[in-house]
mmCIF file of C-alpha atoms and ligand atoms in Angstrom:
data_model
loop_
_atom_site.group_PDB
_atom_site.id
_atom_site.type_symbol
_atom_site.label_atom_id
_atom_site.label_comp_id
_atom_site.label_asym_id
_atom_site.label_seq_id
_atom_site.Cartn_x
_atom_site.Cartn_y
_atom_site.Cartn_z
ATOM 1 C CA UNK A 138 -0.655 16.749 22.546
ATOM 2 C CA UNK A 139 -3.456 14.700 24.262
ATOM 3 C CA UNK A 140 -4.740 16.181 27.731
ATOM 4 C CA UNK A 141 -5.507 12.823 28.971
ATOM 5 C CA UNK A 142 -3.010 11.096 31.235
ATOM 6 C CA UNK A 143 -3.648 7.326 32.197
ATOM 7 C CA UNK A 144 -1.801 6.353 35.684
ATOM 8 C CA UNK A 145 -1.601 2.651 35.262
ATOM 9 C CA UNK A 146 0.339 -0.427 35.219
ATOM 10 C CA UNK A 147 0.718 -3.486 32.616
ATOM 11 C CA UNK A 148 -0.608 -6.641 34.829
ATOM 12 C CA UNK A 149 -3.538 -4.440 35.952
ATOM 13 C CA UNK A 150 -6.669 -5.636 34.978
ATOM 14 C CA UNK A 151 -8.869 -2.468 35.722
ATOM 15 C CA UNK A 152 -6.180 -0.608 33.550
ATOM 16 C CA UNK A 153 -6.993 -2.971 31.267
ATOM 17 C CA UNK A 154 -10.281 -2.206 31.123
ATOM 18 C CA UNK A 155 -9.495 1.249 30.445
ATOM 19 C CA UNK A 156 -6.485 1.012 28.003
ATOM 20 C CA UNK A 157 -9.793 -0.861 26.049
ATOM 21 C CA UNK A 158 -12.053 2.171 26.422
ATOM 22 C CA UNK A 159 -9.219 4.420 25.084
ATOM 23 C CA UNK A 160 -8.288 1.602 22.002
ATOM 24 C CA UNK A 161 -12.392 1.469 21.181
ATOM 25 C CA UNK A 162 -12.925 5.264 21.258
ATOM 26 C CA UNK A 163 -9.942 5.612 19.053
ATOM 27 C CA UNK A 164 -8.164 8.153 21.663
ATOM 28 C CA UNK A 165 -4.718 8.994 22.123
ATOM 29 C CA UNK A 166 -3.433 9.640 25.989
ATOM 30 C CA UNK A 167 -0.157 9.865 28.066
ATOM 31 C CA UNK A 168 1.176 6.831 30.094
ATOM 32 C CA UNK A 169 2.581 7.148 33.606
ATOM 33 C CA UNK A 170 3.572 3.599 35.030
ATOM 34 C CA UNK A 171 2.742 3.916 38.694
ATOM 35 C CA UNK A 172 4.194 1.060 41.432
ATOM 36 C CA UNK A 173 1.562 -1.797 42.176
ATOM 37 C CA UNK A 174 2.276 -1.495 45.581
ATOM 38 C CA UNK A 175 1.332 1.386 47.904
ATOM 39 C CA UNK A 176 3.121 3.832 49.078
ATOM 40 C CA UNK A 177 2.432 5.677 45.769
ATOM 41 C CA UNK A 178 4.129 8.947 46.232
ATOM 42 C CA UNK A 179 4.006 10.446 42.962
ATOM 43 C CA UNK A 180 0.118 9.265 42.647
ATOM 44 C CA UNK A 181 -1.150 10.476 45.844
ATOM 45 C CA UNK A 182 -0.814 14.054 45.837
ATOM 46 C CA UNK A 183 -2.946 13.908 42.751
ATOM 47 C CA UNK A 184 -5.738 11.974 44.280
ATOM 48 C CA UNK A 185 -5.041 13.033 48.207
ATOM 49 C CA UNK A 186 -4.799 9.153 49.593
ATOM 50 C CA UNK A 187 -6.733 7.117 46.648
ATOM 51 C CA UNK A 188 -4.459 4.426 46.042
ATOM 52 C CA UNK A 189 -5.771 2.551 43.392
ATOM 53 C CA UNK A 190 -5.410 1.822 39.706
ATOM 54 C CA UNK A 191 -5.772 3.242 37.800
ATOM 55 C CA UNK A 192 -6.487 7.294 38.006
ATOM 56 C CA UNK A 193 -7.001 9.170 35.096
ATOM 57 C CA UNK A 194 -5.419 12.667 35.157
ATOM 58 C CA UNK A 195 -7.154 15.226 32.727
ATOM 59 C CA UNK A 196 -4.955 18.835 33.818
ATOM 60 C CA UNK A 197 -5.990 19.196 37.466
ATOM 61 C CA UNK A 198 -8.895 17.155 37.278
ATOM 62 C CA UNK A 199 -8.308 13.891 38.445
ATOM 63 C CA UNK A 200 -10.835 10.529 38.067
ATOM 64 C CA UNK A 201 -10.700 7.573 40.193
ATOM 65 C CA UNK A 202 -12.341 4.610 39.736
ATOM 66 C CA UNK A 203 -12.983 2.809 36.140
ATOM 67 C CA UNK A 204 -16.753 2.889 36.492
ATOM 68 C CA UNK A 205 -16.377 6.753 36.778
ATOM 69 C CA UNK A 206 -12.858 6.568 34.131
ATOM 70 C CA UNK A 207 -15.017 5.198 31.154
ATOM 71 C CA UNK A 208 -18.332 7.053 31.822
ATOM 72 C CA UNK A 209 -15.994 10.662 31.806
ATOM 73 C CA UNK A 210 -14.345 8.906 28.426
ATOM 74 C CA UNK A 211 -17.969 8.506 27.302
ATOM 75 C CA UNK A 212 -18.868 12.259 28.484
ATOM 76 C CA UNK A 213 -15.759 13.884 26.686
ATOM 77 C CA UNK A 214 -15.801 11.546 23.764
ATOM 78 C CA UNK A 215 -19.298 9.752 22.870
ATOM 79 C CA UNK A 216 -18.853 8.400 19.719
ATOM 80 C CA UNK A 217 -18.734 5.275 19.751
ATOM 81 C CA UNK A 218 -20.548 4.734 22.660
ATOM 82 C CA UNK A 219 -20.020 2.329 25.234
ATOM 83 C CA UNK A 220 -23.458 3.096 26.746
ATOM 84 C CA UNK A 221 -26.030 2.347 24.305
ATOM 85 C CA UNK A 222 -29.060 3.631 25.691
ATOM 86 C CA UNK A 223 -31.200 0.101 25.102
ATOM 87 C CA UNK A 224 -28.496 -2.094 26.937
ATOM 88 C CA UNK A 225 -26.775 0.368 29.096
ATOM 89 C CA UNK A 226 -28.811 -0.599 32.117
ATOM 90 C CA UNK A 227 -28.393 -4.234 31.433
ATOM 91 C CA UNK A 228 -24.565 -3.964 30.829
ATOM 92 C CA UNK A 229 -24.057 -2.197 34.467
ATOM 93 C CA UNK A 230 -25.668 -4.978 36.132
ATOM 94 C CA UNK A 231 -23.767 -7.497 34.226
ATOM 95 C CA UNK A 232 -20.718 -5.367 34.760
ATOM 96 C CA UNK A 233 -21.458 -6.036 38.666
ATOM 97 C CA UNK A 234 -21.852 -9.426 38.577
ATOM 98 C CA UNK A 235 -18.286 -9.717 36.790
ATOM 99 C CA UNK A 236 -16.204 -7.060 38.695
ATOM 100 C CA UNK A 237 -17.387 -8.247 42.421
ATOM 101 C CA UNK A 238 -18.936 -12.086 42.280
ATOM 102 C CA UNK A 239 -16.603 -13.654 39.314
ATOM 103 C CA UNK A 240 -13.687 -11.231 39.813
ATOM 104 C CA UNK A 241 -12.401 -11.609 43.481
ATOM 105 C CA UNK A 242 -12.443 -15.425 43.001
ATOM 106 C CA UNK A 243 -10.385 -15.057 39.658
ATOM 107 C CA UNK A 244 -7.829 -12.980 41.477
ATOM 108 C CA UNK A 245 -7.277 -15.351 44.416
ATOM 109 C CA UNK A 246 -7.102 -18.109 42.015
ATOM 110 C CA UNK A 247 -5.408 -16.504 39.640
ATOM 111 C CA UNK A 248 -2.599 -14.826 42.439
ATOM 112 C CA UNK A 249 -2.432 -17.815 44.419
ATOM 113 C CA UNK A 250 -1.418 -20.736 41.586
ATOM 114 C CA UNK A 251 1.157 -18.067 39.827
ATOM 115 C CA UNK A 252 2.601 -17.244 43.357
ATOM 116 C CA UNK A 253 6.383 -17.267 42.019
ATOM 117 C CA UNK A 254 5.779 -14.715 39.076
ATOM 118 C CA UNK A 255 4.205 -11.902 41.474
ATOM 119 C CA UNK A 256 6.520 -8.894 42.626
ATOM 120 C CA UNK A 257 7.961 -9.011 46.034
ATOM 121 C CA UNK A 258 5.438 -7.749 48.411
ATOM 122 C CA UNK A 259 2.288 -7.976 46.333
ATOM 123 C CA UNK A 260 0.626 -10.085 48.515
ATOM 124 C CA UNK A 261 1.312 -8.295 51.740
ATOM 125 C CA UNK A 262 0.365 -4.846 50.342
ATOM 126 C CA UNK A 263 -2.977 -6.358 48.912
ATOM 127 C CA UNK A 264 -3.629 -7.650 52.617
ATOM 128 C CA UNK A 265 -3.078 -4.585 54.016
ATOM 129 C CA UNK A 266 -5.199 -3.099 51.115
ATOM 130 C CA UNK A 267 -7.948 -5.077 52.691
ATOM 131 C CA UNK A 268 -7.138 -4.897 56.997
ATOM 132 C CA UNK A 269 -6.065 -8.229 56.568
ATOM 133 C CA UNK A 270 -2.956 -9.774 58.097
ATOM 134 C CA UNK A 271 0.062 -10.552 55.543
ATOM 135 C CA UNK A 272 -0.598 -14.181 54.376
ATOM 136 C CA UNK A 273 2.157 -16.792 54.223
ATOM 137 C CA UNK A 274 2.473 -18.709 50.655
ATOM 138 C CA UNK A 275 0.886 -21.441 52.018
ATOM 139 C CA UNK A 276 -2.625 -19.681 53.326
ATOM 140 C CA UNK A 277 -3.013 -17.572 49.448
ATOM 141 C CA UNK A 278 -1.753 -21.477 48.086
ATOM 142 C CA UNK A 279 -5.421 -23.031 49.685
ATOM 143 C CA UNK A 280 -7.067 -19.567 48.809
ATOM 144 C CA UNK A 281 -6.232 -20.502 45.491
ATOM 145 C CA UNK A 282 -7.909 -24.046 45.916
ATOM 146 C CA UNK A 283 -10.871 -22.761 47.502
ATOM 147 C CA UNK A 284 -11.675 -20.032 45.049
ATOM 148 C CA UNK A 285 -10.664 -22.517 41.708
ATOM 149 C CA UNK A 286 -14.216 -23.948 41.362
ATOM 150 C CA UNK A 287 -16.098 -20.691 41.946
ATOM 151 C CA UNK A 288 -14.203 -19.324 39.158
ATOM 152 C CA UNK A 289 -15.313 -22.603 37.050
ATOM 153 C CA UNK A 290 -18.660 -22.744 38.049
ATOM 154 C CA UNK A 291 -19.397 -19.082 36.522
ATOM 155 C CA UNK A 292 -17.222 -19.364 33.267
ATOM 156 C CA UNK A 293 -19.763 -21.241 31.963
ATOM 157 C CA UNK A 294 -22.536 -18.675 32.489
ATOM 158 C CA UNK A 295 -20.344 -16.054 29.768
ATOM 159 C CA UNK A 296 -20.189 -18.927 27.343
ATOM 160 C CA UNK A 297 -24.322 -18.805 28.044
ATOM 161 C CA UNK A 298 -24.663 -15.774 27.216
ATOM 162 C CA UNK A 299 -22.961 -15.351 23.782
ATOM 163 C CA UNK A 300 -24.965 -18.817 22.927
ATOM 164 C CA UNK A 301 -27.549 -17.153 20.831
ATOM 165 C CA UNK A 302 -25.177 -15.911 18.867
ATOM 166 C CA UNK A 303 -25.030 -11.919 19.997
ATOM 167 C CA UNK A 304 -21.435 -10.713 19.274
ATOM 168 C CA UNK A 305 -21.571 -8.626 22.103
ATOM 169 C CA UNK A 306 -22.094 -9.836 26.233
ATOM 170 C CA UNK A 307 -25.528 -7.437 26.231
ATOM 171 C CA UNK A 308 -26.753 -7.538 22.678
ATOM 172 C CA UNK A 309 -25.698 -5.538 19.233
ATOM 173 C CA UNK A 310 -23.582 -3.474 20.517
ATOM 174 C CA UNK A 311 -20.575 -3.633 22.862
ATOM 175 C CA UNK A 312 -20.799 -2.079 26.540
ATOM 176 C CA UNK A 313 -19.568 -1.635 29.334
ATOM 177 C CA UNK A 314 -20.211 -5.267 29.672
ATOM 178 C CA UNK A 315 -17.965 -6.448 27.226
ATOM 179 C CA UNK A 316 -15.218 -4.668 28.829
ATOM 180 C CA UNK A 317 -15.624 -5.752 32.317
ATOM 181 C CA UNK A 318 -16.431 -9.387 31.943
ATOM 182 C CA UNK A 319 -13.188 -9.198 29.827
ATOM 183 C CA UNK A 320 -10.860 -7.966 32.204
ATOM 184 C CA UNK A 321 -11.517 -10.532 34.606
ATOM 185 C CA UNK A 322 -11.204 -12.968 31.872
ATOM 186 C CA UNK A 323 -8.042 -11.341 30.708
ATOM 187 C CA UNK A 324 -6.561 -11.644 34.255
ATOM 188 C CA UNK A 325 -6.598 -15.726 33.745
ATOM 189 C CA UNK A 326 -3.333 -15.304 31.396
ATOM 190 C CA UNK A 327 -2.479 -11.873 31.823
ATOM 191 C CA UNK A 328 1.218 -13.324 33.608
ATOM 192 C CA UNK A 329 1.092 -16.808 32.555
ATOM 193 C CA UNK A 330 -0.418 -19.277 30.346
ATOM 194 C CA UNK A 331 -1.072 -21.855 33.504
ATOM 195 C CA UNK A 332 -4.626 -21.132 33.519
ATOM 196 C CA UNK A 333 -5.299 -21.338 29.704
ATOM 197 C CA UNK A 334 -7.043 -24.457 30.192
ATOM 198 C CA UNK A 335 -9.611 -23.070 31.916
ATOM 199 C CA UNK A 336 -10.839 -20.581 28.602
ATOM 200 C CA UNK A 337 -9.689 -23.242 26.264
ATOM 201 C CA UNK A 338 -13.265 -25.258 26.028
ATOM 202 C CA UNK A 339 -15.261 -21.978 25.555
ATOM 203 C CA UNK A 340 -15.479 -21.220 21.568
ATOM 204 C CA UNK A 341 -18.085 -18.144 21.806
ATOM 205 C CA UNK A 342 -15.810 -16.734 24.727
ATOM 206 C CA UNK A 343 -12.844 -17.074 22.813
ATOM 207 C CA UNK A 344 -14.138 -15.646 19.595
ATOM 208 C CA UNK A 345 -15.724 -13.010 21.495
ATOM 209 C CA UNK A 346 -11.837 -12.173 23.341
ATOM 210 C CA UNK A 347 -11.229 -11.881 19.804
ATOM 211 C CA UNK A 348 -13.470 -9.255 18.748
ATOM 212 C CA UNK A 349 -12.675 -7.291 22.375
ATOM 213 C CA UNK A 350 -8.732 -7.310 22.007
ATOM 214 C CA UNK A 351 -9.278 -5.952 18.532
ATOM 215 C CA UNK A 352 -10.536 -2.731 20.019
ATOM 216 C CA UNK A 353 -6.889 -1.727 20.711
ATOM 217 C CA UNK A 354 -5.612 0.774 23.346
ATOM 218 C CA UNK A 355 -5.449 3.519 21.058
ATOM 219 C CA UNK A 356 -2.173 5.651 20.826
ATOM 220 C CA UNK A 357 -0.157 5.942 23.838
ATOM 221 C CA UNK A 358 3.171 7.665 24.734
ATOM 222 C CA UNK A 359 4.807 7.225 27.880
ATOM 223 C CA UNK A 360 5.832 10.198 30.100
ATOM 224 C CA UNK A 361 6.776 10.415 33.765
ATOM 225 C CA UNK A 362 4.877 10.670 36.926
ATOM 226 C CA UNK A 363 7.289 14.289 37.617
ATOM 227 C CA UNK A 364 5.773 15.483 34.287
ATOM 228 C CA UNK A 365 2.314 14.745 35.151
ATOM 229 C CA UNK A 366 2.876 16.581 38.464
ATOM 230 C CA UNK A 367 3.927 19.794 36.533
ATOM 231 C CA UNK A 368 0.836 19.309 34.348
ATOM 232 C CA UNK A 369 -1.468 19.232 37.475
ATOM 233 C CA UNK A 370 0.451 22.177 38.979
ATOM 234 C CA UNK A 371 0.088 24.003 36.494
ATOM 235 C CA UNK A 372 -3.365 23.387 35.018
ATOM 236 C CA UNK A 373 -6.724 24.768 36.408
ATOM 237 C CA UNK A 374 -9.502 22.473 37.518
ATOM 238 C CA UNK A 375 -12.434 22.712 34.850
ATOM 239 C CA UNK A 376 -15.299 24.437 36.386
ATOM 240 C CA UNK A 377 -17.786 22.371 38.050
ATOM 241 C CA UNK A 378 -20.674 21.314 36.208
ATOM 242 C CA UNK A 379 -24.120 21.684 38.008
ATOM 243 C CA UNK A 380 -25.159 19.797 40.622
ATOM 244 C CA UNK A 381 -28.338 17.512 40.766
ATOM 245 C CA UNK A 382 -27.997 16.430 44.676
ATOM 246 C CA UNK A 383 -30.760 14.849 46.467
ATOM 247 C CA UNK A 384 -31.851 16.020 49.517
ATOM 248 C CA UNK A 385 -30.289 13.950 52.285
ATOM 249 C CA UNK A 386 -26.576 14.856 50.283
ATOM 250 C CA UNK A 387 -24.337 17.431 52.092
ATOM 251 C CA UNK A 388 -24.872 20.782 50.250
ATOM 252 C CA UNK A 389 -22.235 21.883 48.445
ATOM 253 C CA UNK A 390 -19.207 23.464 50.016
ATOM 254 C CA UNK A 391 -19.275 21.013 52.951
ATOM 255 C CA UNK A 392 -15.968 19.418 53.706
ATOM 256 C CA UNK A 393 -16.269 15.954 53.235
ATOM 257 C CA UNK A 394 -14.226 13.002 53.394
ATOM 258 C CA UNK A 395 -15.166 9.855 50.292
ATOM 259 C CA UNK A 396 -13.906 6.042 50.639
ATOM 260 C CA UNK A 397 -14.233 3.451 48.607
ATOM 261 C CA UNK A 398 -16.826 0.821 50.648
ATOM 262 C CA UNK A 399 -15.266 -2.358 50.129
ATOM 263 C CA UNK A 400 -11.404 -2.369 50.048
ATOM 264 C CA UNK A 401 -7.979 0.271 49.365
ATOM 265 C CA UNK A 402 -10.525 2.572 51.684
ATOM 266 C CA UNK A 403 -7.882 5.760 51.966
ATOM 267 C CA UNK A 404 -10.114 8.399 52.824
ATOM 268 C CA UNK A 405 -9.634 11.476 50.717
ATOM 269 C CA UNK A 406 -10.904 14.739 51.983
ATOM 270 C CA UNK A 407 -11.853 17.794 50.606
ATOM 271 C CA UNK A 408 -14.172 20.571 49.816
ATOM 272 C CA UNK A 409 -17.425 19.219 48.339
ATOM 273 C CA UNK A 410 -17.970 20.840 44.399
ATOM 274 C CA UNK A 411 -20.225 18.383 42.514
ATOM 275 C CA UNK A 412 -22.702 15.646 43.055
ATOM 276 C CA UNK A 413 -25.452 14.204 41.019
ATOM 277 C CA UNK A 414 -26.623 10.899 40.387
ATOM 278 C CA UNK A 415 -23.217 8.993 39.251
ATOM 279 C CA UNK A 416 -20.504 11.776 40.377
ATOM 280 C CA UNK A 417 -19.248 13.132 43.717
ATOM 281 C CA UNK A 418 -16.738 15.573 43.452
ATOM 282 C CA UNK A 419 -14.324 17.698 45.974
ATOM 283 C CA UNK A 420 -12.043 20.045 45.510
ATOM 284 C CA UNK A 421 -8.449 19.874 47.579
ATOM 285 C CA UNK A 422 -5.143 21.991 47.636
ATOM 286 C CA UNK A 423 -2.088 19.646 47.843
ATOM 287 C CA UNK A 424 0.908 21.399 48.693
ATOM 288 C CA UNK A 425 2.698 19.824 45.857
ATOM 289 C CA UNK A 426 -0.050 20.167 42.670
ATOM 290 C CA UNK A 427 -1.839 23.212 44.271
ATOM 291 C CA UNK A 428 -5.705 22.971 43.647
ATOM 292 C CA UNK A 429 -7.058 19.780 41.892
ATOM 293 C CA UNK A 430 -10.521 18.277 41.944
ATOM 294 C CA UNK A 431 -10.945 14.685 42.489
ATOM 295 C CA UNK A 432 -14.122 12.903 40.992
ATOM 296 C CA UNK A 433 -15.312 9.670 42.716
ATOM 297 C CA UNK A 434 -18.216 7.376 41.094
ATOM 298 C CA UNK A 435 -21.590 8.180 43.842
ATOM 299 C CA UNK A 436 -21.896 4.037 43.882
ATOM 300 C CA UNK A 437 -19.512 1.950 45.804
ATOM 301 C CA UNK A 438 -18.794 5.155 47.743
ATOM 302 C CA UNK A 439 -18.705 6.829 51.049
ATOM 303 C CA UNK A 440 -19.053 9.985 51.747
ATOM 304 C CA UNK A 441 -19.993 12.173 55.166
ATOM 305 C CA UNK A 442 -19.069 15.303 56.184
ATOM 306 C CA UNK A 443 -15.723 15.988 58.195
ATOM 307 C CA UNK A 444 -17.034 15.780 61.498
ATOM 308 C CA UNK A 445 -14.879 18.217 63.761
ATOM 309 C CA UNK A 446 -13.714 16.518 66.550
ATOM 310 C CA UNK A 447 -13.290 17.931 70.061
ATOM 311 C CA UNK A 448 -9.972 18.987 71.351
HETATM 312 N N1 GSH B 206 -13.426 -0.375 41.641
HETATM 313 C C1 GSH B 206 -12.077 -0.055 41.263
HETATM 314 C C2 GSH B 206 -11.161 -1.241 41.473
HETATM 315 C C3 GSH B 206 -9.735 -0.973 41.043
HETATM 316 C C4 GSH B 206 -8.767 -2.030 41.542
HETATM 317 O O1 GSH B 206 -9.059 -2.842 42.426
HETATM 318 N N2 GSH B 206 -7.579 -2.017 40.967
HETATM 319 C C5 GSH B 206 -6.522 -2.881 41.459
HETATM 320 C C6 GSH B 206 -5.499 -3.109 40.347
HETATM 321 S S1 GSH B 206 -6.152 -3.934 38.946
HETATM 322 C C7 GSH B 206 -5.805 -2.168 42.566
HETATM 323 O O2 GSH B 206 -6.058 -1.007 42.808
HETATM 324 N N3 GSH B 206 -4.885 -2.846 43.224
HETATM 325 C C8 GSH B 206 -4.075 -2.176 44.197
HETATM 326 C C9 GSH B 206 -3.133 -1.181 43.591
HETATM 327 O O3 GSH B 206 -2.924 -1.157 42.377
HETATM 328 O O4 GSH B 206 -2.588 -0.395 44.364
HETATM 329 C C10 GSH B 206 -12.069 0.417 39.819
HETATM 330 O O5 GSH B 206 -13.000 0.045 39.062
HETATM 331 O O6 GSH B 206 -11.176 1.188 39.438
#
């Protein structure tokens, strides 16, 4: 039986991302279906507040965050690699571009013109996700508007670079790249074809879709979220690797509390185990799963100490 457990849902593009990972590295892993909307009460006590999607559960060792997600994949599992040391570099800052500057127009576009095929509540819990107020249909409608051309604008930049012929977004190879700038473009039609037309004039995109999708998902089998609770509950963390902090990072043992900076910003808190240059990890006891450690990617990040508070 496979050890790895992906907590994910089908419409989720950064699941997708990962269900991609696991297809290309040829890996078998568990399935828990999680709700899109929070509260997540089977997910949290995993992840001790992280909210998002998806987590990847390996025993008692929990990973949030794809960019973290398909760099432990790579870690566990190298061959084939997704991080080819030549284009690695190239394919995170590609990877940036697509997940933050194409990406949140896509989803307002994308969310906004299929309005009547979302689940009840989507659009209110993403708000909240965000400290936003709860938008009426008419407000995400002209979101949609707005963010239409900035999604069109950029399309054209993916057919660019596929025009010399590469089969890959950063060169011979696929990356992490290939996988992110595919999501996003995945999300177009990922509920409906209305926004087909918007691919349909890009041949090197679509051929390259091709060759992505053909990397699979690998072999899944569903379970349930109380199973992967007993699995955690039962299971050990793995010991923690050594640390390479720099100096201005809180030694380890400090209790510290990581965010994500930029939205779904549940603090989780916990006893600070490993940090180096891509990983920050703490170590929590949930009285549910007992001890579990929760690994965070260092970048897009916060973490401080637990500042005691008078009183
Ligand atoms: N940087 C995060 C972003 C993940 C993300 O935004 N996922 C979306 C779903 S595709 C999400 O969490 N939406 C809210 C939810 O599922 O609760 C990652 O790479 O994992």
């Amino acid at each position: 039986m496979t050890d790895l457990i992906l907590h994910h849902y089908d419409f989720s593009n950064y699941s997708e991302k990962v269900r991609l990972a696991l297809g290309y590295k040829g890996l078998a892993w568990q399935s828990v279906i999680i709700p899109p909307i929070a509260p997540k009460p089977d997910l949290t006590p995993l992840t001790g507040g992280y909210r998002r999607t998806p987590v990847l559960q390996i025993g008692a060792d929990i990973y949030c965050d794809t960019n973290l997600i398909v760099r432990e994949l790579e870690r566990r599992y190298p061959q084939p690699t997704l991080f080819p040391a030549a284009l690695a570099a190239v394919a995170d800052a590609i990877l940036y571009w697509a997940e933050n500057r194409l990406f949140r127009p896509m989803s307002l576009y994308v969310s906004g013109s299929n309005l009547e095929h979302l689940p009840a509540g989507l659009q209110a819990d993403r708000s909240r996700m965000r400290d936003l107020p709860p938008p009426d249909a008419d407000t995400v409608r002209r979101a949609a508007a707005r963010n239409a051309p900035l999604v069109r604008v950029q399309i054209p930049a993916i057919e660019a670079m596929l025009a010399d012929g590469r089969p890959w977004i950063a060169g011979a190879a696929p990356t992490v790249a290939d996988l992110a700038v595919y999501h996003a473009l995945w999300f177009i039609t990922a509920r409906t074809a209305l926004l087909a037309h918007e691919l349909a004039p890009f041949p090197r995109i679509n051929a390259w879709m091709t060759r992505v999708r053909a990397f699979g998902h690998g072999t899944s089998t569903p379970t349930t979220a109380a199973a992967a609770l007993r699995i955690a509950a039962n299971a050990t963390p793995d010991a923690p690797r050594a640390s390479q902090p720099f100096a201005e990072d809180p030694p380890l043992g400090t209790t510290v509390r990581i965010r994500a900076d930029d939205y779904g910003r549940d603090p989780v808190e916990g006893t600070l185990v490993f940090i180096d240059t891509t990983e920050i990890a703490l170590r929590r006891d949930d009285p549910q799963v007992g001890t579990v450690v929760v690994h965070f990617p260092r970048l897009g990040y916060d973490l401080r100490p637990t500042v005691a508070r008078p009183g």
